[in-house]
mmCIF file of C-alpha atoms in Angstrom:
data_model
loop_
_atom_site.group_PDB
_atom_site.id
_atom_site.type_symbol
_atom_site.label_atom_id
_atom_site.label_comp_id
_atom_site.label_asym_id
_atom_site.label_seq_id
_atom_site.Cartn_x
_atom_site.Cartn_y
_atom_site.Cartn_z
ATOM 1 C CA MET A 298 22.215 -16.781 2.172
ATOM 2 C CA SER A 299 25.457 -15.044 1.264
ATOM 3 C CA ASN A 300 28.557 -14.598 3.393
ATOM 4 C CA ARG A 301 29.738 -11.153 4.464
ATOM 5 C CA LEU A 302 32.858 -10.398 6.488
ATOM 6 C CA VAL A 303 31.993 -8.827 9.852
ATOM 7 C CA PRO A 304 34.171 -5.702 10.471
ATOM 8 C CA GLY A 305 36.901 -6.343 13.051
ATOM 9 C CA THR A 306 36.626 -10.126 12.839
ATOM 10 C CA ALA A 307 37.735 -12.887 10.530
ATOM 11 C CA ALA A 308 34.360 -14.618 10.687
ATOM 12 C CA PRO A 309 31.906 -14.144 7.812
ATOM 13 C CA ARG A 310 28.333 -13.140 8.607
ATOM 14 C CA LEU A 311 25.327 -14.756 6.989
ATOM 15 C CA SER A 312 22.976 -12.169 5.464
ATOM 16 C CA VAL A 313 19.274 -12.354 6.346
ATOM 17 C CA ASN A 314 17.288 -13.082 3.205
ATOM 18 C CA LYS A 315 13.707 -11.897 3.158
ATOM 19 C CA THR A 316 10.710 -14.175 2.625
ATOM 20 C CA TYR A 317 7.736 -12.187 1.391
ATOM 21 C CA LYS A 318 4.322 -13.308 2.566
ATOM 22 C CA LEU A 319 0.897 -12.790 1.045
ATOM 23 C CA TYR A 320 -1.184 -9.678 1.711
ATOM 24 C CA ILE A 321 -4.749 -10.584 2.671
ATOM 25 C CA GLY A 322 -7.202 -8.517 4.687
ATOM 26 C CA GLY A 323 -4.546 -6.031 5.757
ATOM 27 C CA ALA A 324 -2.301 -8.760 7.213
ATOM 28 C CA PHE A 325 0.681 -10.736 5.929
ATOM 29 C CA PRO A 326 -0.092 -14.453 6.315
ATOM 30 C CA ARG A 327 2.012 -17.291 4.991
ATOM 31 C CA SER A 328 0.475 -19.352 2.240
ATOM 32 C CA GLU A 329 -1.868 -22.036 3.495
ATOM 33 C CA SER A 330 0.125 -24.468 1.349
ATOM 34 C CA GLY A 331 3.389 -23.666 3.120
ATOM 35 C CA ARG A 332 5.109 -23.333 -0.259
ATOM 36 C CA VAL A 333 7.669 -20.699 -1.207
ATOM 37 C CA TYR A 334 9.717 -20.048 -4.330
ATOM 38 C CA GLU A 335 12.817 -18.051 -5.177
ATOM 39 C CA ILE A 336 12.738 -14.615 -6.795
ATOM 40 C CA THR A 337 15.766 -13.875 -8.956
ATOM 41 C CA ASP A 338 16.966 -10.749 -10.716
ATOM 42 C CA SER A 339 17.214 -10.314 -14.476
ATOM 43 C CA LYS A 340 20.569 -12.156 -14.457
ATOM 44 C CA GLY A 341 19.370 -15.077 -12.352
ATOM 45 C CA ALA A 342 20.872 -13.988 -9.023
ATOM 46 C CA PHE A 343 18.843 -14.645 -5.873
ATOM 47 C CA LEU A 344 16.826 -11.698 -4.509
ATOM 48 C CA ALA A 345 14.317 -13.100 -2.007
ATOM 49 C CA ASN A 346 11.751 -15.808 -1.349
ATOM 50 C CA ALA A 347 8.032 -15.377 -2.018
ATOM 51 C CA ALA A 348 4.990 -17.278 -0.786
ATOM 52 C CA HIS A 349 3.418 -19.595 -3.360
ATOM 53 C CA ALA A 350 -0.327 -19.011 -2.971
ATOM 54 C CA SER A 351 -2.898 -21.795 -3.254
ATOM 55 C CA ARG A 352 -6.600 -22.173 -4.035
ATOM 56 C CA LYS A 353 -7.398 -21.720 -0.347
ATOM 57 C CA ASP A 354 -5.466 -18.432 -0.314
ATOM 58 C CA VAL A 355 -7.565 -17.227 -3.271
ATOM 59 C CA ARG A 356 -10.734 -18.018 -1.330
ATOM 60 C CA ASP A 357 -9.432 -16.232 1.764
ATOM 61 C CA ALA A 358 -8.507 -13.176 -0.326
ATOM 62 C CA VAL A 359 -11.977 -13.042 -1.908
ATOM 63 C CA VAL A 360 -13.605 -13.249 1.543
ATOM 64 C CA ALA A 361 -11.405 -10.359 2.730
ATOM 65 C CA ALA A 362 -12.174 -8.313 -0.386
ATOM 66 C CA ARG A 363 -15.927 -8.851 0.035
ATOM 67 C CA LYS A 364 -15.704 -7.835 3.683
ATOM 68 C CA GLY A 365 -13.834 -4.659 2.738
ATOM 69 C CA PHE A 366 -16.193 -3.750 -0.104
ATOM 70 C CA ALA A 367 -19.087 -2.364 1.944
ATOM 71 C CA GLY A 368 -17.024 0.283 3.698
ATOM 72 C CA TRP A 369 -14.881 1.220 0.707
ATOM 73 C CA SER A 370 -17.722 1.507 -1.801
ATOM 74 C CA SER A 371 -19.849 3.581 0.605
ATOM 75 C CA ALA A 372 -17.016 5.988 1.447
ATOM 76 C CA THR A 373 -17.325 9.394 -0.154
ATOM 77 C CA ALA A 374 -15.450 9.901 -3.410
ATOM 78 C CA TYR A 375 -13.483 12.688 -1.727
ATOM 79 C CA ASN A 376 -12.419 10.345 1.079
ATOM 80 C CA ARG A 377 -11.291 7.649 -1.361
ATOM 81 C CA GLY A 378 -9.244 10.247 -3.222
ATOM 82 C CA GLN A 379 -7.561 11.387 -0.023
ATOM 83 C CA VAL A 380 -6.705 7.808 0.948
ATOM 84 C CA LEU A 381 -5.215 7.090 -2.479
ATOM 85 C CA TYR A 382 -3.236 10.321 -2.389
ATOM 86 C CA ARG A 383 -1.800 9.225 0.958
ATOM 87 C CA VAL A 384 -0.620 6.032 -0.733
ATOM 88 C CA ALA A 385 1.135 8.168 -3.364
ATOM 89 C CA GLU A 386 2.897 10.081 -0.600
ATOM 90 C CA MET A 387 4.207 6.823 0.822
ATOM 91 C CA LEU A 388 5.254 5.573 -2.608
ATOM 92 C CA GLU A 389 7.301 8.750 -2.909
ATOM 93 C CA GLY A 390 8.914 7.998 0.449
ATOM 94 C CA ARG A 391 10.078 4.591 -0.829
ATOM 95 C CA ARG A 392 11.163 5.913 -4.203
ATOM 96 C CA GLU A 393 14.765 4.733 -3.936
ATOM 97 C CA GLN A 394 13.738 1.227 -2.882
ATOM 98 C CA PHE A 395 11.338 0.907 -5.816
ATOM 99 C CA ILE A 396 14.030 2.133 -8.215
ATOM 100 C CA ALA A 397 16.452 -0.534 -6.964
ATOM 101 C CA GLU A 398 13.785 -3.243 -7.277
ATOM 102 C CA VAL A 399 12.783 -2.234 -10.808
ATOM 103 C CA MET A 400 16.446 -2.239 -11.856
ATOM 104 C CA ALA A 401 16.943 -5.716 -10.407
ATOM 105 C CA GLN A 402 13.766 -7.303 -11.755
ATOM 106 C CA GLU A 403 13.512 -5.692 -15.176
ATOM 107 C CA GLY A 404 17.219 -5.372 -15.928
ATOM 108 C CA VAL A 405 17.017 -1.670 -16.816
ATOM 109 C CA GLN A 406 19.514 1.071 -16.093
ATOM 110 C CA LEU A 407 19.163 3.639 -13.307
ATOM 111 C CA LYS A 408 17.788 6.399 -15.549
ATOM 112 C CA ARG A 409 15.094 4.159 -17.019
ATOM 113 C CA ALA A 410 14.138 2.723 -13.613
ATOM 114 C CA THR A 411 13.886 6.234 -12.151
ATOM 115 C CA THR A 412 11.571 7.279 -14.972
ATOM 116 C CA LEU A 413 9.356 4.211 -14.475
ATOM 117 C CA VAL A 414 9.033 4.778 -10.725
ATOM 118 C CA GLU A 415 8.270 8.474 -11.166
ATOM 119 C CA GLN A 416 5.616 7.621 -13.748
ATOM 120 C CA THR A 417 4.176 5.051 -11.346
ATOM 121 C CA ILE A 418 3.719 7.655 -8.614
ATOM 122 C CA ASP A 419 2.244 10.124 -11.110
ATOM 123 C CA ARG A 420 -0.114 7.409 -12.387
ATOM 124 C CA TRP A 421 -1.359 6.713 -8.870
ATOM 125 C CA VAL A 422 -1.981 10.431 -8.279
ATOM 126 C CA TRP A 423 -3.797 10.660 -11.633
ATOM 127 C CA TYR A 424 -6.252 7.954 -10.649
ATOM 128 C CA ALA A 425 -6.621 9.384 -7.136
ATOM 129 C CA GLY A 426 -7.730 12.631 -8.742
ATOM 130 C CA TRP A 427 -10.491 10.868 -10.661
ATOM 131 C CA THR A 428 -12.374 9.521 -7.635
ATOM 132 C CA ASP A 429 -14.629 12.575 -7.242
ATOM 133 C CA LYS A 430 -15.008 13.214 -10.973
ATOM 134 C CA ILE A 431 -16.223 9.803 -12.149
ATOM 135 C CA ALA A 432 -19.877 10.444 -11.288
ATOM 136 C CA THR A 433 -19.848 13.733 -13.203
ATOM 137 C CA VAL A 434 -18.135 12.367 -16.301
ATOM 138 C CA LEU A 435 -19.740 8.908 -16.495
ATOM 139 C CA GLY A 436 -23.124 9.743 -14.946
ATOM 140 C CA ALA A 437 -25.985 11.685 -16.514
ATOM 141 C CA SER A 438 -29.201 13.585 -15.953
ATOM 142 C CA ASN A 439 -31.594 11.994 -18.425
ATOM 143 C CA PRO A 440 -34.254 13.933 -20.377
ATOM 144 C CA VAL A 441 -37.661 12.308 -19.888
ATOM 145 C CA ALA A 442 -41.161 13.073 -21.210
ATOM 146 C CA GLY A 443 -43.037 13.256 -17.954
ATOM 147 C CA PRO A 444 -43.080 14.739 -14.447
ATOM 148 C CA TYR A 445 -39.965 12.915 -13.327
ATOM 149 C CA PHE A 446 -36.307 13.430 -12.641
ATOM 150 C CA SER A 447 -34.115 10.647 -14.053
ATOM 151 C CA PHE A 448 -30.476 10.244 -13.075
ATOM 152 C CA THR A 449 -27.885 7.656 -14.065
ATOM 153 C CA VAL A 450 -25.026 7.203 -11.615
ATOM 154 C CA PRO A 451 -21.987 4.895 -11.790
ATOM 155 C CA GLU A 452 -21.488 2.337 -9.023
ATOM 156 C CA PRO A 453 -18.661 -0.153 -8.382
ATOM 157 C CA SER A 454 -19.142 -3.736 -9.539
ATOM 158 C CA GLY A 455 -17.774 -5.349 -6.357
ATOM 159 C CA VAL A 456 -14.794 -7.673 -6.000
ATOM 160 C CA VAL A 457 -12.455 -7.646 -8.994
ATOM 161 C CA GLY A 458 -9.812 -10.285 -9.701
ATOM 162 C CA ILE A 459 -6.712 -8.864 -11.401
ATOM 163 C CA LEU A 460 -3.984 -10.810 -13.171
ATOM 164 C CA ALA A 461 -1.112 -8.333 -13.130
ATOM 165 C CA PRO A 462 1.213 -7.777 -16.112
ATOM 166 C CA GLN A 463 4.026 -10.302 -16.230
ATOM 167 C CA ASP A 464 6.768 -7.949 -17.468
ATOM 168 C CA SER A 465 6.102 -4.494 -15.994
ATOM 169 C CA SER A 466 6.732 -5.097 -12.317
ATOM 170 C CA LEU A 467 5.559 -1.722 -10.984
ATOM 171 C CA LEU A 468 4.130 0.732 -13.540
ATOM 172 C CA GLY A 469 1.989 -1.930 -15.205
ATOM 173 C CA LEU A 470 0.930 -3.245 -11.803
ATOM 174 C CA VAL A 471 -0.269 0.167 -10.607
ATOM 175 C CA SER A 472 -1.911 0.871 -13.980
ATOM 176 C CA VAL A 473 -4.253 -2.112 -13.541
ATOM 177 C CA LEU A 474 -4.794 -1.841 -9.763
ATOM 178 C CA ALA A 475 -5.363 1.884 -9.180
ATOM 179 C CA PRO A 476 -8.426 2.338 -11.451
ATOM 180 C CA VAL A 477 -10.161 -0.670 -9.879
ATOM 181 C CA ILE A 478 -10.023 0.712 -6.356
ATOM 182 C CA ALA A 479 -10.455 4.352 -7.442
ATOM 183 C CA THR A 480 -13.963 3.476 -8.649
ATOM 184 C CA GLY A 481 -14.879 1.892 -5.295
ATOM 185 C CA ASN A 482 -14.198 -1.768 -6.039
ATOM 186 C CA THR A 483 -12.008 -4.056 -3.962
ATOM 187 C CA ALA A 484 -9.304 -6.195 -5.544
ATOM 188 C CA VAL A 485 -7.662 -9.605 -5.423
ATOM 189 C CA LEU A 486 -4.456 -9.269 -7.396
ATOM 190 C CA VAL A 487 -2.218 -12.083 -8.603
ATOM 191 C CA THR A 488 1.270 -10.720 -9.223
ATOM 192 C CA SER A 489 3.763 -11.484 -11.947
ATOM 193 C CA ARG A 490 5.292 -14.822 -11.033
ATOM 194 C CA ALA A 491 8.845 -13.875 -11.971
ATOM 195 C CA ARG A 492 8.720 -10.229 -10.863
ATOM 196 C CA PRO A 493 6.602 -9.949 -7.690
ATOM 197 C CA LEU A 494 9.062 -7.942 -5.595
ATOM 198 C CA SER A 495 7.612 -4.478 -6.290
ATOM 199 C CA ALA A 496 4.087 -5.776 -5.711
ATOM 200 C CA MET A 497 4.975 -6.976 -2.221
ATOM 201 C CA THR A 498 6.751 -3.739 -1.406
ATOM 202 C CA LEU A 499 3.582 -1.984 -2.567
ATOM 203 C CA ALA A 500 1.671 -4.241 -0.151
ATOM 204 C CA GLU A 501 3.863 -2.967 2.681
ATOM 205 C CA VAL A 502 3.044 0.594 1.597
ATOM 206 C CA LEU A 503 -0.693 -0.144 1.534
ATOM 207 C CA ALA A 504 -0.575 -1.818 4.954
ATOM 208 C CA THR A 505 0.910 1.296 6.541
ATOM 209 C CA SER A 506 -1.282 3.806 4.708
ATOM 210 C CA ASP A 507 -4.918 4.707 5.394
ATOM 211 C CA LEU A 508 -6.296 2.096 2.982
ATOM 212 C CA PRO A 509 -8.840 -0.076 4.846
ATOM 213 C CA ALA A 510 -8.103 -3.774 5.257
ATOM 214 C CA GLY A 511 -9.429 -5.939 2.455
ATOM 215 C CA VAL A 512 -9.563 -3.245 -0.227
ATOM 216 C CA VAL A 513 -6.428 -4.679 -1.870
ATOM 217 C CA ASN A 514 -5.291 -8.288 -1.458
ATOM 218 C CA ILE A 515 -2.095 -9.451 -3.149
ATOM 219 C CA LEU A 516 -1.143 -13.043 -3.951
ATOM 220 C CA THR A 517 2.205 -14.246 -5.253
ATOM 221 C CA GLY A 518 2.619 -17.526 -7.057
ATOM 222 C CA SER A 519 1.601 -19.039 -10.378
ATOM 223 C CA PRO A 520 -1.066 -17.265 -12.478
ATOM 224 C CA VAL A 521 -1.579 -20.567 -14.301
ATOM 225 C CA GLU A 522 -2.581 -22.213 -11.025
ATOM 226 C CA LEU A 523 -4.496 -19.337 -9.426
ATOM 227 C CA SER A 524 -6.377 -17.709 -12.316
ATOM 228 C CA PRO A 525 -8.928 -20.522 -12.849
ATOM 229 C CA TRP A 526 -10.057 -20.262 -9.219
ATOM 230 C CA LEU A 527 -10.515 -16.505 -9.541
ATOM 231 C CA ALA A 528 -12.414 -16.878 -12.806
ATOM 232 C CA SER A 529 -14.805 -19.493 -11.416
ATOM 233 C CA HIS A 530 -15.341 -17.968 -7.960
ATOM 234 C CA ALA A 531 -19.006 -16.997 -7.599
ATOM 235 C CA ASP A 532 -18.265 -14.027 -5.319
ATOM 236 C CA VAL A 533 -15.896 -12.321 -7.769
ATOM 237 C CA ASN A 534 -17.742 -9.748 -9.882
ATOM 238 C CA GLY A 535 -15.079 -8.797 -12.405
ATOM 239 C CA LEU A 536 -11.911 -10.191 -13.930
ATOM 240 C CA ASP A 537 -8.998 -8.354 -15.529
ATOM 241 C CA LEU A 538 -7.073 -10.780 -17.760
ATOM 242 C CA THR A 539 -4.153 -8.457 -18.567
ATOM 243 C CA GLY A 540 -1.491 -10.838 -17.216
ATOM 244 C CA ALA A 541 -3.295 -14.107 -17.936
ATOM 245 C CA PRO A 542 -1.381 -16.812 -19.808
ATOM 246 C CA GLU A 543 -2.507 -16.676 -23.442
ATOM 247 C CA ILE A 544 -3.317 -20.374 -23.590
ATOM 248 C CA LEU A 545 -5.740 -20.039 -20.651
ATOM 249 C CA GLN A 546 -7.589 -16.887 -21.706
ATOM 250 C CA PRO A 547 -10.493 -18.545 -23.607
ATOM 251 C CA GLU A 548 -11.151 -20.944 -20.737
ATOM 252 C CA LEU A 549 -10.975 -18.130 -18.175
ATOM 253 C CA GLU A 550 -13.523 -16.133 -20.158
ATOM 254 C CA ARG A 551 -15.858 -19.127 -20.284
ATOM 255 C CA SER A 552 -15.510 -19.677 -16.525
ATOM 256 C CA ALA A 553 -16.166 -15.997 -15.859
ATOM 257 C CA ALA A 554 -19.284 -16.118 -18.049
ATOM 258 C CA ASN A 555 -20.755 -18.888 -15.900
ATOM 259 C CA THR A 556 -20.997 -16.432 -13.004
ATOM 260 C CA VAL A 557 -21.770 -13.382 -15.180
ATOM 261 C CA LYS A 558 -18.572 -11.498 -14.435
ATOM 262 C CA ARG A 559 -17.447 -8.360 -16.185
ATOM 263 C CA VAL A 560 -14.273 -9.320 -18.079
ATOM 264 C CA LEU A 561 -11.544 -6.988 -19.300
ATOM 265 C CA ARG A 562 -9.788 -8.957 -22.010
ATOM 266 C CA ALA A 563 -6.022 -9.200 -22.206
ATOM 267 C CA PRO A 564 -4.313 -7.155 -24.929
ATOM 268 C CA ALA A 565 -2.606 -9.023 -27.777
ATOM 269 C CA SER A 566 0.771 -8.038 -26.307
ATOM 270 C CA GLU A 567 1.818 -6.244 -23.145
ATOM 271 C CA PRO A 568 0.920 -2.553 -23.563
ATOM 272 C CA ASP A 569 3.303 0.356 -23.391
ATOM 273 C CA TRP A 570 2.465 1.345 -19.840
ATOM 274 C CA THR A 571 4.291 4.660 -20.183
ATOM 275 C CA ARG A 572 1.556 5.962 -22.499
ATOM 276 C CA ARG A 573 -0.936 8.386 -21.010
ATOM 277 C CA PRO A 574 -3.961 6.474 -19.636
ATOM 278 C CA ASP A 575 -7.564 7.102 -20.670
ATOM 279 C CA LEU A 576 -10.923 6.298 -19.105
ATOM 280 C CA ARG A 577 -11.104 2.718 -20.377
ATOM 281 C CA ARG A 578 -9.951 1.117 -17.148
ATOM 282 C CA LEU A 579 -12.095 3.432 -15.031
ATOM 283 C CA ARG A 580 -15.150 2.327 -17.041
ATOM 284 C CA ALA A 581 -14.287 -1.375 -16.996
ATOM 285 C CA PHE A 582 -15.692 -2.362 -13.602
ATOM 286 C CA ILE A 583 -18.589 -0.040 -12.886
ATOM 287 C CA GLU A 584 -22.343 -0.518 -13.178
ATOM 288 C CA HIS A 585 -24.830 2.209 -14.095
ATOM 289 C CA LYS A 586 -27.857 2.720 -11.859
ATOM 290 C CA THR A 587 -30.750 4.787 -13.189
ATOM 291 C CA VAL A 588 -33.036 6.429 -10.641
ATOM 292 C CA TRP A 589 -36.500 7.872 -11.371
ATOM 293 C CA HIS A 590 -38.047 10.406 -9.007
ATOM 294 C CA PRO A 591 -41.322 12.276 -9.336
ATOM 295 C CA VAL A 592 -41.176 16.021 -9.595
ATOM 296 C CA GLY A 593 -42.648 17.691 -6.513
ATOM 297 C CA VAL A 594 -45.463 20.195 -6.867
#
């Protein structure tokens, strides 16, 4: 806590420092472990405290994500798009707060932080717009030699574990999260350990938007500690290794293979998140179902 002088008195006032909790199943529980750690800015000054998630918290988040999957995946593509657009509206409403947090965590100037936040909101809208176009672009009507109709349609994989980028506290975070839920999956996201502030503010946005509970679950703490439990969890269907520690990536891939997960490998270095996205992340965690139907007479 820091001291501030109360107007009209000689006595200093202690400021109220925030302790961010986890975001699981639409609620904000403390970590089961009871642990917290300090978040500092780019110069080492104290910003806030964050919950230090444990293995049990990972399990709870996966249970919440699985519970939320049925409703989210069966919602119409139009409805999912409207919900995600509502999130973008609320991101816009907290624009100034996100700018201040990006400046503090990433050590960038106001102009650069403003650009990153604006691109983040635009990125979210971009993915929201894809929800009702995915089936058209990635599905197909298949030519067959016989009296049948044959259609291939994309479907979500299920629960996806995401290891968020370690450096890009907001734009990179949204760039890995938005395509997962836009395609109908639910997510368990482990934030950057050093820069989780924007992720938890995003959690507050999601909790007060129309996004159903369990669709997104956010854990703060150590990716080194938490990622093996995500990779080995039998009820996780996909794993995005973008923010995984390099030394752990081969082992995480082996653990994911034991339960036949879809794995999106980590890039050699953190990408330039300001570049225009493509369909790669929308394709990463979908399955293709082919349906045959006889032609009526």
